[in-house]
XYZ file of C-alpha atoms in Angstrom:
460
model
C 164.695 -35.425 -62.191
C 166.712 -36.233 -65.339
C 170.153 -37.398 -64.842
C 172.704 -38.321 -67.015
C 176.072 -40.771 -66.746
C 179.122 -40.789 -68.095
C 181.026 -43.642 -67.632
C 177.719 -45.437 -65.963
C 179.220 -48.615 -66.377
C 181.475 -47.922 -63.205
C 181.438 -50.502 -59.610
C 179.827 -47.460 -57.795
C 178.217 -45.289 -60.896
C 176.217 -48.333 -62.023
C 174.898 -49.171 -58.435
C 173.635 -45.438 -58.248
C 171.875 -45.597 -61.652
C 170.352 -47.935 -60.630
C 169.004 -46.978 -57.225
C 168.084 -43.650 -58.234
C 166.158 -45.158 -61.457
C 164.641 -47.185 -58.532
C 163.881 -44.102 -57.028
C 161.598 -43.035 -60.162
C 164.317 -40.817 -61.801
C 164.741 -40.738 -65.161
C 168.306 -42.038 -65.952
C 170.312 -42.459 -69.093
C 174.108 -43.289 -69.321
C 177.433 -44.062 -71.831
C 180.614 -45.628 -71.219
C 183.445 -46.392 -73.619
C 183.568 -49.802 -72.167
C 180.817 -51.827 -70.085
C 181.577 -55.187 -68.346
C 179.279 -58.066 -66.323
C 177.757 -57.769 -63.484
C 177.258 -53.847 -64.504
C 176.206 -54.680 -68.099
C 173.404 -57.562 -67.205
C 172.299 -55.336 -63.896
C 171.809 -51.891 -66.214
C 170.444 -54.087 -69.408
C 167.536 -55.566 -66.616
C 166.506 -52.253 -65.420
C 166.471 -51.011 -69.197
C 169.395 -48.778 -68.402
C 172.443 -50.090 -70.645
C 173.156 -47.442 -73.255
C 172.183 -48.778 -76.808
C 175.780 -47.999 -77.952
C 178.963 -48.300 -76.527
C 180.732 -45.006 -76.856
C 180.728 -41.338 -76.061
C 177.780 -39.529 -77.563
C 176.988 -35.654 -76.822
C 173.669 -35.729 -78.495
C 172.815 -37.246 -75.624
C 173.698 -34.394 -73.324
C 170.211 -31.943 -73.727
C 169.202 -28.782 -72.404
C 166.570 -30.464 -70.848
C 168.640 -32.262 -68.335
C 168.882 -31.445 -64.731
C 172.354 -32.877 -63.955
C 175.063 -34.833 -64.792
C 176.896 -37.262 -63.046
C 180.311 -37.290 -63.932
C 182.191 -41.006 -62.897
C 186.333 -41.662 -62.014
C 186.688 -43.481 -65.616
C 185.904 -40.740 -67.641
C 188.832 -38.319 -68.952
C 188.878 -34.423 -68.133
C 188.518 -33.790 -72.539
C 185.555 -36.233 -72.666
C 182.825 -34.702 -75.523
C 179.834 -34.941 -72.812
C 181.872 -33.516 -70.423
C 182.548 -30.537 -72.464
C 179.173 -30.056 -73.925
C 177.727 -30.160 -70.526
C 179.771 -27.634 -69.641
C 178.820 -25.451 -72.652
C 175.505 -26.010 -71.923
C 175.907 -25.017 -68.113
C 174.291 -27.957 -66.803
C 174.773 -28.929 -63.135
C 177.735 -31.700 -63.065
C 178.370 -33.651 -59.858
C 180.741 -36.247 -59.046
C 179.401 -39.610 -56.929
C 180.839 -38.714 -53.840
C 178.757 -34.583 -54.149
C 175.523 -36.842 -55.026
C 175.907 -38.673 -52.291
C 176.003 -36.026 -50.343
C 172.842 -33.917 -51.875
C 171.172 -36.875 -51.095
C 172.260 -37.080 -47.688
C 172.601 -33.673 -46.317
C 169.553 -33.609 -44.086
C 170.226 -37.126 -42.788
C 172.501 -38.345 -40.202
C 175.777 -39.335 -41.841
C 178.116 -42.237 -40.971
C 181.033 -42.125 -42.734
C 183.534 -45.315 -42.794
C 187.101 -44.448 -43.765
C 190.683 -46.496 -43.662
C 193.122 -48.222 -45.960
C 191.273 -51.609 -44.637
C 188.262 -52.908 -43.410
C 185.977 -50.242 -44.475
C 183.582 -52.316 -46.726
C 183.103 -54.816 -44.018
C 182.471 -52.190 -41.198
C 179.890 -50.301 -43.544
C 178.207 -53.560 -44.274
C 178.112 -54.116 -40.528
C 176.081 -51.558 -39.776
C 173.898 -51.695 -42.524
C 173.074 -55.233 -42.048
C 172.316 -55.180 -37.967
C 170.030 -51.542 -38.965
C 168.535 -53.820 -41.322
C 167.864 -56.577 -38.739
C 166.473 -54.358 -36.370
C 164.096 -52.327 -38.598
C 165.777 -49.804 -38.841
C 165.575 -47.887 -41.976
C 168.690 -46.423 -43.125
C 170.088 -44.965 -46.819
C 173.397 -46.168 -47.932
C 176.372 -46.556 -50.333
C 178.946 -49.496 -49.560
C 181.243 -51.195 -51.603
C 181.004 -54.925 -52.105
C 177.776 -56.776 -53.148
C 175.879 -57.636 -49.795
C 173.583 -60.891 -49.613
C 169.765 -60.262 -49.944
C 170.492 -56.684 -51.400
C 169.661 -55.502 -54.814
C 171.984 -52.433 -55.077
C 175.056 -51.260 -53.241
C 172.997 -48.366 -53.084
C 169.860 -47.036 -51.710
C 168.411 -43.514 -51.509
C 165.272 -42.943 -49.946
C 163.094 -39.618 -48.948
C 162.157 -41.387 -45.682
C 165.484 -42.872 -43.814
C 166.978 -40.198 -41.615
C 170.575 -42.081 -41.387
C 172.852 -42.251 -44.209
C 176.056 -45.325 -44.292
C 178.976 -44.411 -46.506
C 181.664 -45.963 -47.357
C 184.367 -43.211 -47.353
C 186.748 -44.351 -50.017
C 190.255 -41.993 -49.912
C 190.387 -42.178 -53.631
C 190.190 -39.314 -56.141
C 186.820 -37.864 -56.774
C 186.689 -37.326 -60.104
C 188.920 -36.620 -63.596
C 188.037 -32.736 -62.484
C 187.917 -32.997 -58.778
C 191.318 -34.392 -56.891
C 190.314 -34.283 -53.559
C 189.585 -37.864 -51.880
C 186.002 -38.968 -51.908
C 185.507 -39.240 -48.243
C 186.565 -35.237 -47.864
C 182.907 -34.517 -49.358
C 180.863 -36.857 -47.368
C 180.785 -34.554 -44.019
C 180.197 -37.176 -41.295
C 178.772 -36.724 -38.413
C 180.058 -40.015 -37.116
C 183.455 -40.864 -38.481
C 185.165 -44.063 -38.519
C 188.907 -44.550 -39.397
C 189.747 -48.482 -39.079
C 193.507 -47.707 -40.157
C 196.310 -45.981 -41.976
C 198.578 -48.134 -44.246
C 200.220 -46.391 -47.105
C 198.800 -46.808 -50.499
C 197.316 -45.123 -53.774
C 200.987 -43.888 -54.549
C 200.156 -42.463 -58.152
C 197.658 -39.946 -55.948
C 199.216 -39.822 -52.410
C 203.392 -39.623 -53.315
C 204.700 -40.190 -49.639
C 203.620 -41.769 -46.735
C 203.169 -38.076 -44.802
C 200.499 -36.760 -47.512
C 198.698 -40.067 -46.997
C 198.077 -39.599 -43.524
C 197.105 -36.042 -43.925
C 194.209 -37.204 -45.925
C 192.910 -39.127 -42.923
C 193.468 -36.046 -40.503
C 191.419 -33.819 -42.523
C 188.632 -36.004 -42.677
C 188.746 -36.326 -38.983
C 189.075 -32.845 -38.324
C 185.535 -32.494 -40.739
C 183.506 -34.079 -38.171
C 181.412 -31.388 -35.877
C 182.081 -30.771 -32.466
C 178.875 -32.715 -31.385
C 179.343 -35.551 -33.507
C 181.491 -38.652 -32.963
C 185.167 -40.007 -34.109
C 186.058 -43.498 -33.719
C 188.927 -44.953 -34.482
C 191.200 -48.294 -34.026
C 193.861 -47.997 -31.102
C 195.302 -50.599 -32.313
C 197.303 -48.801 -35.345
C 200.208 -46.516 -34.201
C 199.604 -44.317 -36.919
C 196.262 -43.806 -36.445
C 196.602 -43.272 -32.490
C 199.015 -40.659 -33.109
C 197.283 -38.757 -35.353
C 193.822 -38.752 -33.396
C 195.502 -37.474 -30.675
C 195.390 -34.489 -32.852
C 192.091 -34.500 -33.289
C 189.932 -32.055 -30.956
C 186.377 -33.448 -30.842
C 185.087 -33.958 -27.430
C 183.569 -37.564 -28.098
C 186.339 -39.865 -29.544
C 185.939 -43.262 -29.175
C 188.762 -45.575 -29.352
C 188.537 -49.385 -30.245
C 190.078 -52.550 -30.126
C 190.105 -56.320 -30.690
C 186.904 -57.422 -28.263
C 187.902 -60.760 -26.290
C 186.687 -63.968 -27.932
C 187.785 -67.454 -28.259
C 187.976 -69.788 -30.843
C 186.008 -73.463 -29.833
C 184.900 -76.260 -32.813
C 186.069 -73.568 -36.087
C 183.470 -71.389 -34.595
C 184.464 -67.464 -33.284
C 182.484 -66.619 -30.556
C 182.622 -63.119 -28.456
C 183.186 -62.905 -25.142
C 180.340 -60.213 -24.110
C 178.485 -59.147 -20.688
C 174.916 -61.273 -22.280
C 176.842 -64.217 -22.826
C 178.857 -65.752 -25.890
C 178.119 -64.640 -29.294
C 178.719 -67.146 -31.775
C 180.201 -65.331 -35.521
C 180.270 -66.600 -39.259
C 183.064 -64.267 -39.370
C 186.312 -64.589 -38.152
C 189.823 -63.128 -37.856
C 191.355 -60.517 -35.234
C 191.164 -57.852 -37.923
C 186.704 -58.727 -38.336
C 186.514 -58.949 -34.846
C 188.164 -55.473 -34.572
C 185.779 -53.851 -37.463
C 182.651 -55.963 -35.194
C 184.074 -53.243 -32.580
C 183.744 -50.542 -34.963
C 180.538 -50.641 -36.091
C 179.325 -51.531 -32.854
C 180.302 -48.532 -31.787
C 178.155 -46.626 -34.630
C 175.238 -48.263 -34.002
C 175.333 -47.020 -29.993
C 175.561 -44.415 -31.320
C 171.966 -43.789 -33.546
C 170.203 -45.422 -30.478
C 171.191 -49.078 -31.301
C 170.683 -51.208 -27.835
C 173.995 -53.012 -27.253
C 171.920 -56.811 -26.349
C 170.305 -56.062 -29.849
C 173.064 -55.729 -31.524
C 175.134 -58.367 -30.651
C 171.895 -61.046 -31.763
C 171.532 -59.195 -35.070
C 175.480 -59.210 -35.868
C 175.774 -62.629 -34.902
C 173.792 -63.341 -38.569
C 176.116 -61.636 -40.459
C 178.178 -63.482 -43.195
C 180.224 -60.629 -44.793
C 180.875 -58.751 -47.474
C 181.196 -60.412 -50.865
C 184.791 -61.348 -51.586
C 185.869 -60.957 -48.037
C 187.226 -64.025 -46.309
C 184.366 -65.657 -48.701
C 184.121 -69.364 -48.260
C 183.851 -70.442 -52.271
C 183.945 -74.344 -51.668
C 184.531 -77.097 -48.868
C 184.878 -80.587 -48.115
C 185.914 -82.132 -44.785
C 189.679 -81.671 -45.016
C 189.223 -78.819 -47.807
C 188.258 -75.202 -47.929
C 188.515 -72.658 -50.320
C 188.177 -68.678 -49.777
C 188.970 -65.783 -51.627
C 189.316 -62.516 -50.353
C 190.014 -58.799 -51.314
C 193.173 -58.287 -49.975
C 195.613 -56.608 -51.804
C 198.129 -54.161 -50.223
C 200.517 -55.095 -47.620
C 198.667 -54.875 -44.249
C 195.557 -56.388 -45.853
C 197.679 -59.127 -47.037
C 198.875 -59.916 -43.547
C 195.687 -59.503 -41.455
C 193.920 -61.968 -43.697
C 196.941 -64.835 -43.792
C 196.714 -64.196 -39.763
C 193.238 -64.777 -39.836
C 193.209 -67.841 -41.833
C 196.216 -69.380 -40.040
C 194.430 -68.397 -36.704
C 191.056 -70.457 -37.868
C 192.676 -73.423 -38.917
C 195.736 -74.012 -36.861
C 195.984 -77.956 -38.181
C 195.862 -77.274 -41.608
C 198.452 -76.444 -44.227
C 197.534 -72.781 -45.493
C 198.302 -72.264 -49.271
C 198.398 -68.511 -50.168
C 197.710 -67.078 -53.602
C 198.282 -63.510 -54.359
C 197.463 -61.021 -57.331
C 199.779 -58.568 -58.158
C 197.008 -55.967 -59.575
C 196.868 -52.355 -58.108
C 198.869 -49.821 -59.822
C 200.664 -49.547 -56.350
C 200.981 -53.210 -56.608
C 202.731 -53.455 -59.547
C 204.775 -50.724 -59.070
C 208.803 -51.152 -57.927
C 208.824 -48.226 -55.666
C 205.832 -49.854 -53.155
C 206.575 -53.373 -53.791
C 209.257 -53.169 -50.612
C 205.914 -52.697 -48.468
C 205.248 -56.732 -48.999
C 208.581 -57.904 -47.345
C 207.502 -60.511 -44.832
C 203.706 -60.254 -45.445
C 202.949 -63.637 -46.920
C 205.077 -65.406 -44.075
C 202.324 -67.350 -42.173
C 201.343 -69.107 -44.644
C 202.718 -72.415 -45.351
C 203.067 -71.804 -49.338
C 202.512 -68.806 -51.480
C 202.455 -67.713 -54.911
C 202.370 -64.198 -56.512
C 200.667 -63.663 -59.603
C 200.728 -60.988 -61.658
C 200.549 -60.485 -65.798
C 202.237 -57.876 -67.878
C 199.141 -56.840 -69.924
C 198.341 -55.166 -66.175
C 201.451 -53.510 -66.453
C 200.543 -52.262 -69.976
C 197.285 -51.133 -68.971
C 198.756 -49.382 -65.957
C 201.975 -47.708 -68.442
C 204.381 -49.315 -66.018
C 207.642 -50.586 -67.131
C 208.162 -54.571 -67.336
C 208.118 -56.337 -63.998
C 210.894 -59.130 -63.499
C 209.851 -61.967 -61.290
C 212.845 -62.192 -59.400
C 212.608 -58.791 -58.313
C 209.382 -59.245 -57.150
C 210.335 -62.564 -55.281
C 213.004 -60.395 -53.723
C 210.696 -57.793 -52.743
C 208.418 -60.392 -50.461
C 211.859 -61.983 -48.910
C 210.349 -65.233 -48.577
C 211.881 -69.236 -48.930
C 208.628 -70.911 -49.884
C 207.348 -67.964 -52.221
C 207.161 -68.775 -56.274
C 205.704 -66.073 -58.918
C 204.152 -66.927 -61.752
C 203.048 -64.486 -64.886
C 200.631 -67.007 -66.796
C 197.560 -67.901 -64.531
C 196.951 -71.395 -66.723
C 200.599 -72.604 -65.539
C 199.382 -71.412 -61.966
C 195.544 -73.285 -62.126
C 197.953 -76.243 -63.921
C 200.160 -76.225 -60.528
C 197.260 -75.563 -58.237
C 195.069 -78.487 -59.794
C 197.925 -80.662 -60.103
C 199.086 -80.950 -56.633
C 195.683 -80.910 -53.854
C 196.785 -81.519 -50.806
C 194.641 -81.817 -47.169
C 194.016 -81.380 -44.856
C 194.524 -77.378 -46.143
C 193.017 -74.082 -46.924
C 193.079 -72.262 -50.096
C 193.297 -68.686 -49.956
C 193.182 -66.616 -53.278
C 193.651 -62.495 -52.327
C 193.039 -60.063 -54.823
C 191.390 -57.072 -56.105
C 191.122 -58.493 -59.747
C 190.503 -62.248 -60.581
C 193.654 -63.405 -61.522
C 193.502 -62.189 -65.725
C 189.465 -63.590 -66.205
C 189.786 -66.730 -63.887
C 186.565 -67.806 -61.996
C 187.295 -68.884 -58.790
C 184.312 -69.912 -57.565
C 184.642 -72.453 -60.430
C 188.233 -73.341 -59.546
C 187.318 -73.707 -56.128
C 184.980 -76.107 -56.443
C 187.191 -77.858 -58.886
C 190.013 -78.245 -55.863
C 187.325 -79.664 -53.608
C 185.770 -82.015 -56.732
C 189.532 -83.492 -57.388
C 190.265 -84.055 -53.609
C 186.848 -86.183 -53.278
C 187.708 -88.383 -56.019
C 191.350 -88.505 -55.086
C 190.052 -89.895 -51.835
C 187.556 -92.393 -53.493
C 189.968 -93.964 -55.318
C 192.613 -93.920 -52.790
């Protein structure tokens, strides 16, 4: 097949470029704007367009679809002349699906935890041989693409984002995935420029519930009130409810509490122990032997950015993590704070979501930031620009998190300055954010903390 992409320089669009040019289809692709990794990872597969810009001479007759990505505008000129033309346009989400529709289909959805509960399963399937397609959202280790389609696998993984489809389709992805094992890890309000009120939120979850067939298999975290409420609506004979399994904490290491014995983790946290459950339960599912899966999940070291260790020293370590909206926020403090009970946690926090940055949600972050020992919220106005919000005072946003030992700071060289300028142990460093802070590397920085510690100590 012949495919083209517009905006192919997308997270997701990029990934599937690339796995379908993998695949031995012939891809080509444009985007008004094209940033590392997706520019270096399309320029080594010989798939970054030669110009940067929208071009309809590239959009032929001779094309059997287009693939049409969130970035692009509804008036965009290859948009239009595909249309003219009366080519086939999909969005990702009703690709993925194509792909998929003869194949078992395990669809992760939630406001939290879905990357890490997708890579779960794709990483013990992997372990035990088992071949399986997929599409999940963070980069794994020892994987080439985020995604993989195959002729041969009879199980699909997706990621069920609740996002918008595309500039010309508003439903939420995970409504075109049609799952015929559904996962919901929880409900916590957010995407407010798509999902106005808390109620309309929710109803997105219920509907993708209510998609899965009779014979198939809904599981979902007990844990959340929300969620428990609402899948009591839900009339599929095989629901599944999960929790936090029973574990204990000995040396820094996690280990479960299970029938074969313990389990030491690389993971840790209630909230990764809950999402363990989860996929656990999806893999039983396809056939997965319970023993087997606890030894292959026992290897796994997460999804990139989440509770990633970046650095370390003795008395020092650094992680960063993906959190962003409120309940994220808290799990992963929680988690942290659980880990390393004798160290002095130092929270840093991006300000970077268009919910984020916007007045009307910020009240969802009262108390989040709490357990930790010292925070800081970052965010910078050229965010705010980008996003057409109006300007964001810090004191309102220190208001808004209700917190003594909270300071905000809009220039993140004063905020590396601070962070450099006062290392302390023994402690954790945890940066949370869906951005990287307005272009700072933190795996960098990170190593820096741990680098100025050692020699503080050598000279001390």
């Amino acid at each position: 097949m012949k495919i083209h992409f517009i905006a192919i320089g997308g997270s997701a669009m990029h990934n599937l470029a690339i796995a379908l040019h993998l695949k031995g289809y012939e891809i080509t692709g444009s985007d008004d704007e094209i940033f590392d990794p997706a520019k270096g990872r399309l320029e080594k597969y010989g798939l970054l367009p030669q110009n940067i810009g929208w071009n309809p001479d590239a959009i032929t007759s001779d094309l059997d679809a287009v693939i049409l990505g969130m970035h692009a505008r509804e008036d965009n000129p290859e948009l239009l002349k595909a249309k003219k033309l009366g080519i086939k346009i999909y969005s990702y989400p009703e690709f993925l699906y194509e792909q998929s529709k003869d194949k078992t289909r395990i669809v992760i959805g939630g406001s939290h935890g879905k990357t890490t509960i997708t890579s779960m399963i794709i990483h013990v399937l992997q372990k035990l041989k088992r071949d399986c397609d997929y599409m999940v959202g963070a980069q794994l280790e020892g994987f080439e693409v985020m995604v993989k389609l195959s002729e041969e696998a009879n199980i699909m993984i997706i990621e069920g984002d609740e996002y918008l489809t595309s500039p010309i389709d508003r439903r939420p992805k995970f409504h075109l995935y049609q799952p015929d094992i559904g996962i919901i890890s929880g409900i916590a309000w957010d995407h407010i420029n798509v999902f106005p009120t808390f109620e309309n939120y929710v109803e997105q979850f219920q509907i993708f519930a209510e998609m899965i067939p009779q014979n198939g298999t809904y599981i979902y975290c007990k844990d959340d009130d929300v969620l428990a409420k609402m899948s009591e609506k839900i009339a599929i004979k095989n629901k599944i409810p999960y929790s936090i399994p029973a574990y204990h904490i000995t040396n820094g290491t996690t280990f479960l509490e299970t029938q074969y014995g313990d389990i030491p983790l690389q993971i840790f946290g209630k909230h990764n122990l809950a999402n363990l459950n989860a996929a656990r339960h999806a893999c039983l599912a396809v056939g997965v032997d319970e023993k087997d899966f606890y030894q292959a999940i026992s290897s796994f070291k997460g999804a990139s950015k989440r509770l990633e260790l970046i650095a370390k020293s003795d008395s020092i370590a650094v992680y960063k993590d993906f959190a962003h909206s409120p309940s994220k926020l808290k799990a992963t403090i929680e988690a942290v704070r659980e880990q390393f009970p004798n160290r002095k946690l130092l929270a840093f926090m991006e300000l970077h979501t268009f919910s984020s940055l916007n007045e009307d949600f910020l009240r969802e972050y009262e108390g989040t930031m709490r357990g930790a020992d010292a925070s800081i919220v970052y965010y910078n106005f050229h965010a705010l620009e980008h996003k057409r919000l109006p300007k964001l005072e810090k004191n309102i946003v220190k208001d808004f998190f209700n917190q003594e030992n909270l300071d905000v700071f809009t220039d993140s060289k004063e905020l590396i300055d601070k962070i450099l300028l006062h290392i302390e142990s023994p402690s954790v460093y945890l940066f949370m954010s869906s951005g990287n802070f307005n272009g700072v590397d933190l795996n960098e920085l990170g190593n820096k903390i741990v680098l100025l510690h050692t020699s503080k100590n050598n000279n001390n």
